[in-house]
Amino acid sequence: MARKTTRKKAAPNTMWGGRYALGPAEIMEKINASIGFDKKLYAQDIAGSAAHADMLVAQGILTAKDGRAIKQGLARVKDEIEQGKFKFSTKLEDIHFNVEQRLTDLIGPAGGRLHTARSRNDQVALDVRLWTRDAVDRLEGMLRDLQKALIDRAEEYASTIMPGFTHLQTAQPITFGHHLLAYVEMFGRDRSRLRDCRERMNESPLGAAALAGTPHRIDRRHTAKALGFDRPMANSLDAVSDRDYVVEFLGAASLCAVHLSRLAEEIVIWCSAPFRFIALSDAFTTGSSIMPQKRNPDAAELIRGKVGRIVGAFVALCTLLKGLPLTYGKDMQEDKEPLFDAADSIELCVAAMTGMIRDLEANPERMRAVASADYSVATDLADWLVRSVGLPFRQAHHATGALVGKAAAKGVDLDDLSLADMQAVEPRITRDVYKVLTVEASVAARRSYGGTAPANVVRAIRDARKRFLESPPPSSGEVPGRRRGS
């Protein structure tokens, strides 16, 4: 006869109600609970609950007495969390239930009335949206600070000559200030993408309830306005299932991380002994455990390395969402850890890069020496032959190549060739050619819009300050150039 087995009856889950008589197994509790990471949303959760309570009172759904008790209780819960006195419980699954349970403990049955006309689905959609909006604002402000650091250093090095590279081979002389301003433009586009993302996300999902709306006579515009949104979301199904804004933020953060990594790579190269273009202080370098002479640009290398986890978060969210039918699935709980980690990582990278830019010291003599090598003014010679002799550019290019070959055979620079040597290749060359064969003349001549001439760089710095630094960053609930509620 088969042995009879018994199953111990677990305590019911009080948050799910009487339908679930058996409590979850330990492994279910472990996989289901999100409080370990979504407690990061406590401020947004409490703010959303306070706005919801105010609206319920205004609509006559809650009494004023209950509304006051809820607001006071929520304030106390927030204080407990921020003072480290709050005891989070995995049995209560998430930040929403943890806050609600503590609120009910503090104020009694009124705490249970707070969840009227909402669901955890629109509650978490609201919390994540508010958190991401705050993250966008922080990052946008930090990128502005990075741009300011780059612009300040560009002004300092507006006339400092360095080699410009293609294929990491010396191409033409440029100025260090011009090079730094290129990154100002990149980070300006990153800020623009963040502002675009913020504008689209600035709609409130609160009031969509579980997925279909609610029969209670709520005022979604009331809570939207109170929380700094432009409007409520138009479709309740979309409101609880949308995570586009998270994907957009992670996409913008990923491209920003790529830009940071490119600059970090250049810093690593510039610090290396063969280059010696810049030096970083001990604040942003480390030593070796065995080689006492080493000064390693670890901050730059770590920025370069963190791109993988930020881009990985973007890919993870796209993969998470690609197969989900409307509306909410528990899969969506997995949106938060990649979001939080990527936001922390990108902010750390921007802060470290800003510090390095302010810290670095250039080596103008070394930069100029490398810029002068490898016949970097050859294009200037070809351009001179076009302007002064009237050669078609292709013919000028061929003649210049012959002159470079002759200089290389003699082991000298172009400006060390005699006039006779030059005229042997192109008889119409005059002594005036020597005026364009210095790196100073080369950069000064490139006055076309966006070019590297020091005079251009000075104007570009002035323009960059106006475009990127004089416009204030958006405050919470506001989109640049757009009135709230428009």
Short mmCIF file of C-alpha atoms in Angstrom, two decimals:
data_model
loop_
_atom_site.label_atom_id
_atom_site.label_comp_id
_atom_site.label_asym_id
_atom_site.label_seq_id
_atom_site.Cartn_x
_atom_site.Cartn_y
_atom_site.Cartn_z
CA MET A 1 0.00 0.00 0.00
CA ALA A 2 1.32 3.39 -0.94
CA ARG A 3 2.51 5.48 1.93
CA LYS A 4 0.19 8.37 2.67
CA THR A 5 1.90 11.74 2.70
CA THR A 6 0.64 14.93 4.22
CA ARG A 7 1.31 18.47 3.20
CA LYS A 8 1.68 21.05 5.89
CA LYS A 9 -0.76 23.89 5.42
CA ALA A 10 1.06 27.20 5.16
CA ALA A 11 -0.27 30.48 6.42
CA PRO A 12 -2.35 32.30 3.81
CA ASN A 13 -0.86 35.29 2.04
CA THR A 14 -2.85 38.12 3.56
CA MET A 15 -2.11 40.50 0.70
CA TRP A 16 -3.58 38.18 -1.93
CA GLY A 17 -6.71 37.48 0.14
CA GLY A 18 -8.71 34.34 0.89
CA ARG A 19 -8.51 32.88 -2.63
CA TYR A 20 -4.97 31.66 -1.87
CA ALA A 21 -5.23 29.36 1.15
CA LEU A 22 -1.73 27.95 0.75
CA GLY A 23 1.26 30.21 1.18
CA PRO A 24 3.99 30.23 -1.42
CA ALA A 25 6.88 27.83 -1.12
CA GLU A 26 10.18 29.30 -0.05
CA ILE A 27 11.51 29.28 -3.60
CA MET A 28 8.38 31.05 -4.81
CA GLU A 29 8.85 33.72 -2.18
CA LYS A 30 12.45 34.12 -3.28
CA ILE A 31 11.70 34.46 -6.99
CA ASN A 32 8.58 36.54 -6.49
CA ALA A 33 9.85 39.13 -4.03
CA SER A 34 11.28 42.32 -5.49
CA ILE A 35 11.72 44.34 -2.31
CA GLY A 36 15.47 43.70 -2.40
CA PHE A 37 15.76 46.11 -5.31
CA ASP A 38 12.49 47.99 -5.73
CA LYS A 39 12.83 49.58 -2.29
CA LYS A 40 14.84 52.09 -4.30
CA LEU A 41 11.43 53.39 -5.44
CA TYR A 42 10.22 54.31 -1.95
CA ALA A 43 10.23 58.10 -2.46
CA GLN A 44 8.34 57.84 -5.75
CA ASP A 45 5.90 55.33 -4.30
CA ILE A 46 5.11 57.57 -1.33
CA ALA A 47 4.79 60.67 -3.52
CA GLY A 48 2.36 58.84 -5.82
CA SER A 49 0.33 57.60 -2.86
CA ALA A 50 0.11 61.09 -1.38
CA ALA A 51 -1.12 62.52 -4.68
CA HIS A 52 -3.61 59.67 -5.05
CA ALA A 53 -4.94 60.28 -1.53
CA ASP A 54 -5.38 64.00 -2.20
CA MET A 55 -7.34 63.21 -5.35
CA LEU A 56 -9.57 60.67 -3.57
CA VAL A 57 -10.39 63.28 -0.95
CA ALA A 58 -11.08 65.94 -3.58
CA GLN A 59 -13.44 63.53 -5.36
CA GLY A 60 -15.29 62.60 -2.16
CA ILE A 61 -14.07 59.00 -2.33
CA LEU A 62 -12.11 59.38 0.91
CA THR A 63 -13.00 61.54 3.88
CA ALA A 64 -10.80 64.48 4.70
CA LYS A 65 -10.00 62.81 8.03
CA ASP A 66 -8.75 59.66 6.33
CA GLY A 67 -6.82 61.76 3.82
CA ARG A 68 -4.99 63.62 6.59
CA ALA A 69 -4.20 60.39 8.40
CA ILE A 70 -2.84 58.83 5.22
CA LYS A 71 -0.65 61.83 4.40
CA GLN A 72 0.74 61.99 7.92
CA GLY A 73 1.30 58.24 7.97
CA LEU A 74 3.10 58.29 4.62
CA ALA A 75 5.37 61.08 5.86
CA ARG A 76 6.26 58.98 8.89
CA VAL A 77 6.95 55.91 6.75
CA LYS A 78 9.27 57.98 4.57
CA ASP A 79 11.12 59.26 7.62
CA GLU A 80 11.53 55.72 8.94
CA ILE A 81 12.99 54.55 5.63
CA GLU A 82 15.38 57.48 5.35
CA GLN A 83 16.50 57.08 8.95
CA GLY A 84 17.16 53.37 8.44
CA LYS A 85 14.47 52.32 10.94
CA PHE A 86 12.09 50.67 8.44
CA LYS A 87 12.05 46.87 8.36
CA PHE A 88 11.52 45.64 4.82
CA SER A 89 9.90 42.22 4.49
CA THR A 90 10.26 39.80 1.58
CA LYS A 91 6.94 38.26 2.64
CA LEU A 92 5.28 41.51 1.58
CA GLU A 93 6.97 41.13 -1.84
CA ASP A 94 7.53 44.70 -2.93
CA ILE A 95 7.81 48.34 -1.95
CA HIS A 96 4.09 48.92 -2.47
CA PHE A 97 2.91 46.28 0.00
CA ASN A 98 5.69 47.11 2.46
CA VAL A 99 4.66 50.77 2.57
CA GLU A 100 0.94 49.97 2.68
CA GLN A 101 1.32 47.47 5.51
CA ARG A 102 3.39 49.86 7.62
CA LEU A 103 0.92 52.65 6.88
CA THR A 104 -1.94 50.46 8.06
CA ASP A 105 0.00 49.52 11.19
CA LEU A 106 0.40 53.23 11.95
CA ILE A 107 -3.07 54.60 11.16
CA GLY A 108 -5.38 51.61 11.11
CA PRO A 109 -8.16 50.90 8.56
CA ALA A 110 -7.66 54.21 6.77
CA GLY A 111 -4.41 52.78 5.42
CA GLY A 112 -6.35 50.07 3.63
CA ARG A 113 -8.54 52.66 1.91
CA LEU A 114 -5.56 54.24 0.13
CA HIS A 115 -5.55 51.53 -2.56
CA THR A 116 -9.08 52.42 -3.66
CA ALA A 117 -9.24 52.99 -7.45
CA ARG A 118 -5.70 51.85 -8.19
CA SER A 119 -3.71 48.65 -8.67
CA ARG A 120 -0.11 47.65 -8.19
CA ASN A 121 0.04 47.66 -11.98
CA ASP A 122 -0.53 51.39 -12.38
CA GLN A 123 1.27 52.03 -9.09
CA VAL A 124 4.53 50.44 -10.22
CA ALA A 125 4.17 51.99 -13.67
CA LEU A 126 3.96 55.36 -11.96
CA ASP A 127 6.87 54.73 -9.60
CA VAL A 128 9.24 53.56 -12.33
CA ARG A 129 8.23 56.47 -14.56
CA LEU A 130 8.85 58.99 -11.78
CA TRP A 131 12.19 57.36 -10.92
CA THR A 132 13.33 57.32 -14.54
CA ARG A 133 12.30 60.95 -14.99
CA ASP A 134 14.43 61.87 -11.99
CA ALA A 135 17.32 59.85 -13.43
CA VAL A 136 17.00 61.69 -16.75
CA ASP A 137 17.10 65.05 -14.98
CA ARG A 138 20.15 64.07 -12.93
CA LEU A 139 22.04 62.75 -15.94
CA GLU A 140 21.15 65.74 -18.09
CA GLY A 141 22.48 68.07 -15.39
CA MET A 142 25.66 66.02 -14.99
CA LEU A 143 26.30 66.08 -18.73
CA ARG A 144 25.94 69.85 -18.64
CA ASP A 145 28.66 69.95 -15.98
CA LEU A 146 30.86 67.74 -18.16
CA GLN A 147 30.32 70.04 -21.12
CA LYS A 148 31.30 73.02 -18.98
CA ALA A 149 34.51 71.28 -17.94
CA LEU A 150 35.32 70.50 -21.59
CA ILE A 151 34.53 74.05 -22.72
CA ASP A 152 36.67 75.55 -19.96
CA ARG A 153 39.64 73.36 -20.93
CA ALA A 154 39.05 74.03 -24.63
CA GLU A 155 39.35 77.74 -23.89
CA GLU A 156 42.61 77.13 -22.05
CA TYR A 157 44.00 75.11 -24.98
CA ALA A 158 42.37 76.97 -27.86
CA SER A 159 45.73 77.50 -29.62
CA THR A 160 47.55 74.37 -28.44
CA ILE A 161 48.58 72.37 -31.49
CA MET A 162 48.21 68.62 -31.55
CA PRO A 163 48.06 65.99 -34.29
CA GLY A 164 44.69 65.09 -35.74
CA PHE A 165 44.38 61.42 -36.58
CA THR A 166 42.66 59.18 -39.06
CA HIS A 167 43.23 55.44 -38.64
CA LEU A 168 45.22 56.54 -35.55
CA GLN A 169 47.84 57.82 -37.99
CA THR A 170 48.93 61.45 -38.02
CA ALA A 171 46.73 63.22 -40.57
CA GLN A 172 46.67 67.02 -40.14
CA PRO A 173 47.49 69.42 -37.32
CA ILE A 174 44.56 70.55 -35.20
CA THR A 175 44.18 72.32 -31.87
CA PHE A 176 43.54 70.57 -28.58
CA GLY A 177 40.71 72.99 -27.90
CA HIS A 178 39.04 71.99 -31.15
CA HIS A 179 39.39 68.32 -30.25
CA LEU A 180 37.76 68.82 -26.85
CA LEU A 181 34.88 70.75 -28.40
CA ALA A 182 34.04 67.73 -30.56
CA TYR A 183 33.00 65.93 -27.38
CA VAL A 184 30.98 68.94 -26.27
CA GLU A 185 28.87 68.41 -29.39
CA MET A 186 28.50 64.69 -28.72
CA PHE A 187 27.34 65.23 -25.16
CA GLY A 188 25.03 67.98 -26.40
CA ARG A 189 23.29 65.42 -28.59
CA ASP A 190 23.11 63.07 -25.61
CA ARG A 191 21.36 65.79 -23.61
CA SER A 192 18.97 66.39 -26.50
CA ARG A 193 18.07 62.70 -26.62
CA LEU A 194 17.41 62.73 -22.89
CA ARG A 195 15.13 65.75 -23.22
CA ASP A 196 13.24 64.05 -26.05
CA CYS A 197 12.88 60.92 -23.90
CA ARG A 198 11.66 63.00 -20.97
CA GLU A 199 9.03 64.76 -23.03
CA ARG A 200 7.52 61.49 -24.22
CA MET A 201 7.59 59.88 -20.76
CA ASN A 202 5.96 62.84 -19.03
CA GLU A 203 2.46 61.35 -18.95
CA SER A 204 0.86 59.78 -15.91
CA PRO A 205 -0.28 56.11 -15.83
CA LEU A 206 -1.92 56.51 -12.42
CA GLY A 207 -5.65 55.76 -12.53
CA ALA A 208 -5.39 53.06 -15.17
CA ALA A 209 -5.76 50.61 -12.27
CA ALA A 210 -5.08 46.96 -13.12
CA LEU A 211 -5.56 47.44 -16.87
CA ALA A 212 -9.08 48.63 -17.69
CA GLY A 213 -9.57 51.76 -15.61
CA THR A 214 -11.83 52.02 -12.57
CA PRO A 215 -15.55 52.58 -11.88
CA HIS A 216 -14.69 55.11 -9.18
CA ARG A 217 -15.15 58.76 -10.15
CA ILE A 218 -11.45 59.64 -10.08
CA ASP A 219 -9.74 62.67 -11.60
CA ARG A 220 -6.60 61.53 -13.38
CA ARG A 221 -5.71 65.05 -14.41
CA HIS A 222 -5.56 65.99 -10.74
CA THR A 223 -2.89 63.39 -9.93
CA ALA A 224 -1.03 64.02 -13.19
CA LYS A 225 -0.69 67.71 -12.41
CA ALA A 226 0.25 67.08 -8.79
CA LEU A 227 3.09 64.80 -9.87
CA GLY A 228 4.43 67.16 -12.54
CA PHE A 229 3.14 65.32 -15.60
CA ASP A 230 1.82 67.05 -18.69
CA ARG A 231 -1.28 64.86 -18.89
CA PRO A 232 -2.61 61.39 -18.04
CA MET A 233 -1.90 58.57 -20.47
CA ALA A 234 -4.74 58.13 -22.95
CA ASN A 235 -5.10 54.35 -22.90
CA SER A 236 -5.30 52.28 -19.71
CA LEU A 237 -3.80 49.16 -21.36
CA ASP A 238 -0.82 51.13 -22.62
CA ALA A 239 -0.46 52.90 -19.28
CA VAL A 240 0.23 49.75 -17.27
CA SER A 241 2.29 47.92 -19.92
CA ASP A 242 4.41 50.71 -21.39
CA ARG A 243 8.13 50.62 -20.66
CA ASP A 244 9.19 52.47 -23.81
CA TYR A 245 10.55 55.27 -21.70
CA VAL A 246 12.89 52.87 -19.88
CA VAL A 247 14.16 51.51 -23.18
CA GLU A 248 14.58 55.06 -24.52
CA PHE A 249 16.49 56.13 -21.45
CA LEU A 250 18.75 53.09 -21.63
CA GLY A 251 19.27 53.68 -25.35
CA ALA A 252 20.26 57.29 -24.71
CA ALA A 253 22.47 56.20 -21.82
CA SER A 254 24.10 53.54 -24.02
CA LEU A 255 25.05 56.03 -26.73
CA CYS A 256 26.26 58.44 -24.07
CA ALA A 257 28.37 55.63 -22.62
CA VAL A 258 29.85 54.99 -26.07
CA HIS A 259 30.83 58.67 -26.29
CA LEU A 260 32.37 58.52 -22.83
CA SER A 261 34.26 55.39 -23.81
CA ARG A 262 35.70 57.02 -26.93
CA LEU A 263 37.00 59.90 -24.85
CA ALA A 264 38.25 57.49 -22.19
CA GLU A 265 40.14 55.53 -24.86
CA GLU A 266 41.81 58.71 -26.04
CA ILE A 267 42.79 59.60 -22.49
CA VAL A 268 44.36 56.15 -22.09
CA ILE A 269 46.29 56.65 -25.33
CA TRP A 270 47.30 60.22 -24.54
CA CYS A 271 48.62 59.16 -21.12
CA SER A 272 50.77 56.36 -22.53
CA ALA A 273 54.54 56.77 -22.69
CA PRO A 274 54.75 56.76 -26.52
CA PHE A 275 52.30 59.68 -26.64
CA ARG A 276 52.76 61.68 -23.42
CA PHE A 277 50.16 64.23 -24.57
CA ILE A 278 48.58 64.61 -21.13
CA ALA A 279 49.11 63.67 -17.51
CA LEU A 280 46.57 62.84 -14.82
CA SER A 281 47.19 63.36 -11.13
CA ASP A 282 47.09 60.68 -8.44
CA ALA A 283 43.40 61.49 -7.98
CA PHE A 284 42.49 59.59 -11.17
CA THR A 285 45.34 57.11 -11.54
CA THR A 286 46.62 54.11 -9.62
CA GLY A 287 50.00 52.46 -9.15
CA SER A 288 51.21 48.95 -9.74
CA SER A 289 51.68 46.31 -7.05
CA ILE A 290 55.03 45.37 -8.57
CA MET A 291 56.21 48.21 -10.86
CA PRO A 292 56.76 51.36 -8.78
CA GLN A 293 57.11 53.63 -11.80
CA LYS A 294 53.60 52.96 -13.11
CA ARG A 295 50.75 55.46 -13.14
CA ASN A 296 47.74 53.75 -14.66
CA PRO A 297 44.69 55.68 -15.97
CA ASP A 298 42.29 53.31 -14.23
CA ALA A 299 39.37 55.76 -14.09
CA ALA A 300 39.40 56.04 -17.88
CA GLU A 301 39.75 52.29 -18.30
CA LEU A 302 36.81 51.62 -15.98
CA ILE A 303 34.63 54.06 -17.89
CA ARG A 304 35.58 52.21 -21.05
CA GLY A 305 34.71 48.91 -19.37
CA LYS A 306 31.32 49.92 -17.99
CA VAL A 307 29.84 50.43 -21.45
CA GLY A 308 29.14 46.70 -21.63
CA ARG A 309 26.84 46.65 -18.64
CA ILE A 310 24.97 49.79 -19.77
CA VAL A 311 24.44 48.52 -23.31
CA GLY A 312 23.66 45.13 -21.79
CA ALA A 313 20.82 46.69 -19.79
CA PHE A 314 19.38 48.16 -22.99
CA VAL A 315 19.52 44.77 -24.72
CA ALA A 316 18.05 43.05 -21.66
CA LEU A 317 15.01 45.36 -21.62
CA CYS A 318 14.39 44.97 -25.34
CA THR A 319 14.62 41.20 -24.95
CA LEU A 320 12.31 41.26 -21.93
CA LEU A 321 9.58 43.22 -23.70
CA LYS A 322 9.71 41.70 -27.17
CA GLY A 323 7.35 38.77 -26.44
CA LEU A 324 4.98 40.23 -23.88
CA PRO A 325 1.28 40.45 -24.76
CA LEU A 326 -0.78 43.25 -23.24
CA THR A 327 -0.94 44.11 -20.49
CA TYR A 328 1.13 43.31 -17.41
CA GLY A 329 3.20 40.18 -16.89
CA LYS A 330 5.38 39.37 -13.92
CA ASP A 331 8.29 39.37 -16.37
CA MET A 332 8.13 43.16 -16.15
CA GLN A 333 9.46 42.97 -12.62
CA GLU A 334 12.81 42.34 -14.33
CA ASP A 335 12.89 45.87 -15.74
CA LYS A 336 14.17 47.50 -12.56
CA GLU A 337 17.55 45.95 -11.80
CA PRO A 338 19.01 46.67 -15.26
CA LEU A 339 17.54 50.18 -15.13
CA PHE A 340 18.93 50.94 -11.69
CA ASP A 341 22.35 49.48 -12.47
CA ALA A 342 22.68 51.29 -15.80
CA ALA A 343 21.61 54.61 -14.28
CA ASP A 344 24.11 54.25 -11.44
CA SER A 345 26.85 53.25 -13.89
CA ILE A 346 26.32 56.08 -16.36
CA GLU A 347 26.18 58.68 -13.58
CA LEU A 348 29.40 57.33 -12.10
CA CYS A 349 31.09 57.41 -15.51
CA VAL A 350 30.01 61.00 -16.22
CA ALA A 351 31.19 62.14 -12.79
CA ALA A 352 34.55 60.41 -13.23
CA MET A 353 35.02 61.85 -16.73
CA THR A 354 34.19 65.34 -15.52
CA GLY A 355 36.80 64.97 -12.80
CA MET A 356 39.44 63.74 -15.26
CA ILE A 357 38.82 66.58 -17.71
CA ARG A 358 39.26 69.12 -14.93
CA ASP A 359 42.32 67.28 -13.64
CA LEU A 360 44.33 66.63 -16.82
CA GLU A 361 47.34 68.70 -17.78
CA ALA A 362 48.41 68.89 -21.43
CA ASN A 363 51.97 68.66 -22.72
CA PRO A 364 51.94 71.24 -25.55
CA GLU A 365 55.57 70.69 -26.53
CA ARG A 366 55.07 66.98 -27.03
CA MET A 367 51.78 67.51 -28.86
CA ARG A 368 53.37 69.98 -31.27
CA ALA A 369 56.36 67.72 -31.90
CA VAL A 370 54.12 64.83 -32.92
CA ALA A 371 51.87 67.13 -34.94
CA SER A 372 54.91 68.32 -36.92
CA ALA A 373 56.07 64.82 -37.78
CA ASP A 374 55.04 62.45 -40.56
CA TYR A 375 54.52 65.23 -43.12
CA SER A 376 51.26 66.39 -41.53
CA VAL A 377 51.32 69.62 -43.60
CA ALA A 378 51.33 67.73 -46.91
CA THR A 379 47.68 68.63 -47.53
CA ASP A 380 48.56 72.30 -47.02
CA LEU A 381 51.18 71.99 -49.74
CA ALA A 382 48.63 70.41 -52.10
CA ASP A 383 46.10 73.15 -51.30
CA TRP A 384 48.78 75.80 -51.95
CA LEU A 385 49.50 74.28 -55.37
CA VAL A 386 45.78 74.50 -56.17
CA ARG A 387 45.42 78.10 -54.98
CA SER A 388 48.74 79.59 -56.09
CA VAL A 389 49.76 77.54 -59.11
CA GLY A 390 46.32 76.61 -60.39
CA LEU A 391 46.85 72.86 -60.50
CA PRO A 392 43.82 70.58 -60.41
CA PHE A 393 43.69 68.99 -56.97
CA ARG A 394 44.46 65.50 -58.24
CA GLN A 395 47.58 66.78 -60.01
CA ALA A 396 48.54 68.78 -56.91
CA HIS A 397 48.03 65.64 -54.83
CA HIS A 398 50.38 63.70 -57.12
CA ALA A 399 53.05 66.41 -57.02
CA THR A 400 52.84 66.63 -53.23
CA GLY A 401 53.21 62.87 -52.96
CA ALA A 402 56.39 63.08 -55.04
CA LEU A 403 57.75 65.82 -52.77
CA VAL A 404 56.93 63.79 -49.65
CA GLY A 405 58.78 60.86 -51.18
CA LYS A 406 61.80 63.04 -51.89
CA ALA A 407 61.79 64.43 -48.31
CA ALA A 408 61.48 60.93 -46.88
CA ALA A 409 64.41 59.74 -48.98
CA LYS A 410 66.52 62.60 -47.62
CA GLY A 411 65.25 62.06 -44.07
CA VAL A 412 64.00 65.66 -43.74
CA ASP A 413 60.70 67.50 -43.33
CA LEU A 414 58.95 69.16 -46.25
CA ASP A 415 60.06 72.63 -45.21
CA ASP A 416 63.68 71.40 -45.19
CA LEU A 417 63.58 70.66 -48.92
CA SER A 418 65.35 73.29 -50.97
CA LEU A 419 63.42 75.37 -53.46
CA ALA A 420 65.40 73.65 -56.22
CA ASP A 421 64.25 70.24 -54.94
CA MET A 422 60.65 71.42 -55.04
CA GLN A 423 60.91 73.02 -58.47
CA ALA A 424 62.36 69.78 -59.82
CA VAL A 425 58.92 68.29 -59.19
CA GLU A 426 56.82 71.38 -60.03
CA PRO A 427 58.71 74.29 -61.64
CA ARG A 428 56.06 76.89 -60.76
CA ILE A 429 56.59 76.53 -57.03
CA THR A 430 57.89 79.77 -55.45
CA ARG A 431 59.49 80.59 -52.12
CA ASP A 432 56.04 81.59 -50.81
CA VAL A 433 55.30 77.89 -50.37
CA TYR A 434 57.34 77.84 -47.15
CA LYS A 435 54.75 80.09 -45.49
CA VAL A 436 52.24 77.23 -45.41
CA LEU A 437 54.60 74.47 -44.33
CA THR A 438 54.37 74.96 -40.56
CA VAL A 439 51.82 73.46 -38.23
CA GLU A 440 50.93 76.95 -36.97
CA ALA A 441 50.14 78.10 -40.50
CA SER A 442 48.22 74.90 -41.15
CA VAL A 443 45.79 75.29 -38.24
CA ALA A 444 45.45 79.06 -38.70
CA ALA A 445 44.42 78.55 -42.32
CA ARG A 446 41.50 76.26 -41.50
CA ARG A 447 38.98 79.02 -40.92
CA SER A 448 35.99 77.35 -42.61
CA TYR A 449 32.95 77.01 -40.35
CA GLY A 450 33.62 74.22 -37.87
CA GLY A 451 37.34 74.26 -38.65
CA THR A 452 40.26 74.06 -36.25
CA ALA A 453 41.72 77.58 -36.58
CA PRO A 454 42.30 79.09 -33.11
CA ALA A 455 40.11 82.07 -34.02
CA ASN A 456 37.34 79.61 -34.91
CA VAL A 457 37.82 77.76 -31.66
CA VAL A 458 37.40 80.97 -29.66
CA ARG A 459 34.14 81.70 -31.48
CA ALA A 460 33.00 78.09 -31.10
CA ILE A 461 33.64 78.25 -27.34
CA ARG A 462 31.52 81.37 -27.07
CA ASP A 463 28.76 79.72 -29.09
CA ALA A 464 28.95 76.49 -27.05
CA ARG A 465 28.57 78.39 -23.79
CA LYS A 466 25.46 80.03 -25.15
CA ARG A 467 23.93 76.87 -26.61
CA PHE A 468 24.73 74.42 -23.85
CA LEU A 469 25.32 76.31 -20.61
CA GLU A 470 23.05 79.33 -20.57
CA SER A 471 19.78 77.36 -20.87
CA PRO A 472 18.83 76.00 -17.43
CA PRO A 473 18.33 72.23 -17.08
CA PRO A 474 14.68 71.14 -16.71
CA SER A 475 13.26 70.88 -13.22
CA SER A 476 11.09 67.94 -12.22
CA GLY A 477 7.86 67.95 -14.18
CA GLU A 478 9.02 70.47 -16.77
CA VAL A 479 10.14 70.00 -20.35
CA PRO A 480 12.49 72.64 -21.89
CA GLY A 481 10.65 74.95 -24.24
CA ARG A 482 7.24 73.60 -23.28
CA ARG A 483 4.72 74.92 -20.80
CA ARG A 484 3.34 72.42 -18.32
CA GLY A 485 0.03 71.04 -19.47
CA SER A 486 0.50 72.22 -23.06
#
